Short mmCIF file of C-alpha atoms in Angstrom, two decimals:
data_model
loop_
_atom_site.label_atom_id
_atom_site.label_comp_id
_atom_site.label_asym_id
_atom_site.label_seq_id
_atom_site.Cartn_x
_atom_site.Cartn_y
_atom_site.Cartn_z
CA MET A 167 87.21 98.54 -47.21
CA LYS A 168 83.68 98.29 -48.58
CA SER A 169 84.60 95.59 -51.07
CA LEU A 170 86.16 93.50 -48.28
CA LYS A 171 82.93 93.79 -46.22
CA LYS A 172 80.85 92.75 -49.23
CA LYS A 173 83.18 89.84 -49.90
CA ARG A 174 82.97 88.64 -46.26
CA ARG A 175 79.18 89.02 -46.26
CA MET A 176 78.89 86.94 -49.45
CA GLN A 177 81.19 84.25 -48.00
CA ILE A 178 79.04 84.02 -44.86
CA ILE A 179 75.84 83.78 -46.93
CA VAL A 180 77.30 81.05 -49.16
CA ILE A 181 78.61 79.06 -46.17
CA ALA A 182 75.25 79.37 -44.36
CA ALA A 183 73.34 78.22 -47.47
CA ALA A 184 75.67 75.24 -47.91
CA ALA A 185 75.28 74.30 -44.23
CA LEU A 186 71.50 74.55 -44.50
CA ALA A 187 71.44 72.36 -47.61
CA LEU A 188 73.74 69.77 -45.98
CA SER A 189 71.70 69.63 -42.77
CA THR A 190 68.44 69.29 -44.73
CA THR A 191 69.91 66.43 -46.77
CA LEU A 192 71.12 64.65 -43.61
CA ILE A 193 67.71 65.01 -41.94
CA ILE A 194 65.87 63.61 -44.97
CA PHE A 195 68.35 60.72 -45.21
CA ALA A 196 67.92 59.91 -41.50
CA PHE A 197 64.11 59.89 -41.78
CA GLN A 198 64.05 57.40 -44.66
CA ASP A 199 64.47 54.45 -42.29
CA GLY A 200 62.50 55.95 -39.43
CA ILE A 201 59.17 56.54 -41.14
CA ASN A 202 56.72 53.66 -40.70
CA PHE A 203 53.47 53.86 -42.60
CA PHE A 204 50.29 52.44 -41.07
CA ARG A 205 48.36 49.81 -43.04
CA SER A 206 45.24 47.79 -42.31
CA PRO A 207 45.07 44.06 -43.15
CA SER A 208 42.89 44.86 -46.19
CA GLN A 209 45.51 47.27 -47.50
CA VAL A 210 48.25 44.67 -46.97
CA MET A 211 46.24 42.05 -48.87
CA ALA A 212 45.37 44.43 -51.71
CA GLU A 213 48.91 45.77 -52.16
CA PRO A 214 51.57 43.61 -50.45
CA PRO A 215 54.59 45.69 -49.43
CA ALA A 216 58.16 44.96 -50.49
CA ALA A 217 59.92 42.28 -48.44
CA ASN A 218 62.34 44.74 -46.85
CA GLU A 219 59.76 47.48 -46.12
CA VAL A 220 59.11 48.18 -42.44
CA PHE A 221 55.56 49.37 -41.74
CA ARG A 222 52.91 49.40 -39.04
CA LEU A 223 50.01 46.94 -39.18
CA GLY A 224 46.95 47.84 -37.15
CA GLY A 225 43.58 46.36 -36.37
CA MET A 226 41.90 44.09 -33.86
CA VAL A 227 43.37 40.86 -32.51
CA GLU A 228 41.08 38.19 -33.94
CA ALA A 229 39.20 36.15 -31.30
CA GLY A 230 40.57 32.64 -30.89
CA SER A 231 43.75 33.36 -32.86
CA LEU A 232 46.21 33.99 -30.03
CA VAL A 233 48.66 31.06 -29.72
CA ARG A 234 51.59 31.11 -27.32
CA GLY A 235 54.59 29.09 -28.43
CA GLN A 236 57.68 28.04 -26.55
CA GLY A 237 59.34 30.76 -24.56
CA SER A 238 58.25 34.21 -25.63
CA GLU A 239 56.98 33.27 -29.11
CA ILE A 240 53.46 34.44 -29.88
CA ALA A 241 51.31 34.08 -33.00
CA PHE A 242 47.96 35.77 -33.62
CA ARG A 243 45.90 37.30 -36.40
CA VAL A 244 45.16 41.00 -36.84
CA THR A 245 41.89 41.78 -38.59
CA ASP A 246 40.02 44.82 -39.81
CA PHE A 247 36.91 42.61 -40.10
CA CYS A 248 37.42 42.38 -43.86
CA ASN A 249 40.76 40.55 -43.99
CA ALA A 250 43.20 39.16 -41.47
CA VAL A 251 47.00 38.92 -41.42
CA GLU A 252 48.93 36.38 -39.37
CA VAL A 253 51.45 38.00 -37.02
CA ARG A 254 54.41 36.37 -35.30
CA TYR A 255 56.22 38.07 -32.46
CA THR A 256 58.99 37.08 -30.09
CA GLY A 257 59.08 39.12 -26.92
CA ILE A 258 56.99 40.31 -24.04
CA LEU A 259 53.52 41.55 -24.93
CA PRO A 260 52.04 44.69 -23.34
CA ASP A 261 49.84 44.02 -20.30
CA LEU A 262 46.67 45.20 -22.05
CA PHE A 263 47.21 43.06 -25.14
CA GLY A 264 44.49 40.49 -25.76
CA GLU A 265 41.92 39.06 -28.15
CA ASN A 266 39.24 41.45 -29.44
CA GLU A 267 41.51 44.37 -28.53
CA GLY A 268 43.05 47.00 -30.78
CA THR A 269 46.73 46.69 -31.59
CA VAL A 270 49.41 48.21 -33.79
CA ALA A 271 52.47 46.12 -34.70
CA THR A 272 55.69 47.32 -36.31
CA GLY A 273 57.61 44.96 -38.57
CA ARG A 274 57.71 43.54 -42.09
CA LEU A 275 55.79 41.03 -44.18
CA VAL A 276 57.78 37.84 -44.88
CA ASP A 277 56.16 35.12 -47.02
CA GLY A 278 52.65 36.31 -46.13
CA VAL A 279 53.33 36.40 -42.37
CA PHE A 280 53.92 39.69 -40.56
CA GLN A 281 57.11 39.42 -38.48
CA ALA A 282 56.62 41.98 -35.71
CA THR A 283 59.45 43.68 -33.87
CA GLU A 284 57.19 45.80 -31.65
CA ILE A 285 53.60 45.40 -30.43
CA LEU A 286 51.54 48.28 -29.08
CA ALA A 287 48.21 47.85 -27.29
CA LYS A 288 45.54 50.29 -26.24
CA HIS A 289 46.12 51.90 -22.87
CA ASP A 290 42.57 51.86 -21.49
CA GLU A 291 39.13 50.54 -22.30
CA THR A 292 38.12 53.48 -24.50
CA TYR A 293 41.28 54.25 -26.46
CA MET A 294 41.91 53.09 -30.01
CA PRO A 295 44.53 54.62 -32.30
CA ARG A 296 42.84 56.99 -34.73
CA GLU A 297 44.30 55.15 -37.73
CA VAL A 298 42.97 51.81 -36.46
CA ALA A 299 39.51 53.24 -35.76
CA GLU A 300 39.34 54.71 -39.27
CA SER A 301 40.37 51.43 -40.90
CA LEU A 302 37.87 49.40 -38.85
CA GLY A 303 34.88 51.67 -39.29
CA VAL A 304 33.30 54.12 -36.89
CA GLU A 305 32.58 51.67 -34.05
CA GLY A 306 35.46 49.29 -34.78
CA SER A 307 33.26 46.20 -34.66
CA PRO A 308 32.23 43.45 -37.08
CA ASN A 309 28.84 45.13 -37.44
CA ALA A 310 30.53 48.35 -38.59
CA ALA A 311 32.59 46.34 -41.09
CA ALA A 312 29.45 44.63 -42.36
CA GLN A 313 28.13 48.03 -43.34
CA ARG A 314 31.25 48.90 -45.36
CA PRO A 315 30.54 48.40 -49.07
CA GLU A 316 33.85 46.65 -49.80
CA CYS A 317 33.26 43.93 -47.17
CA GLU A 318 30.89 40.98 -46.97
CA TYR A 319 29.94 39.83 -43.49
CA HIS A 320 30.54 36.11 -42.80
CA GLY A 321 30.03 35.03 -39.21
CA ASN A 322 32.87 36.21 -36.95
CA TYR A 323 34.29 38.71 -39.41
CA ALA A 324 33.71 40.07 -42.87
CA THR A 325 35.75 39.42 -45.98
CA ARG A 326 36.47 41.76 -48.83
CA ALA A 327 33.73 41.57 -51.47
CA GLY A 328 34.59 38.83 -53.95
CA ASN A 329 37.11 37.09 -51.61
CA THR A 330 35.14 34.45 -49.70
#
């Protein structure tokens, strides 16, 4: 009787361990496509991502760069006041989206142009995503970027030192 109980107990432990390992593997596999890493325009310029990599691009919408095309096509530039990346998006923009406003776009880089599938905008006049604020500097303004050692200030926005 005791050996049968031990045998059953061992079978249950082995089955539970196998189920745990299988569920962990499935969760990790499912998250591989769902994880989007945030990058600033300077990070994208320094280390361009793979063509099929989906990531989040964040920064400020550069003043004077917003161009509305036919239908729901929109093009604009996202800057961290050091570098800027051109973004193209087809769809309806959030109500609070605009020039000189913080934004985070999800998509991929194709031939140097960020093809966005989703655009997020700040929800009130004081909010800025933490990641965007950190990449832009404390105040998130051109003056803050001008004080960053890796940027050189040139008029409307700064460029990375050595890239004029």
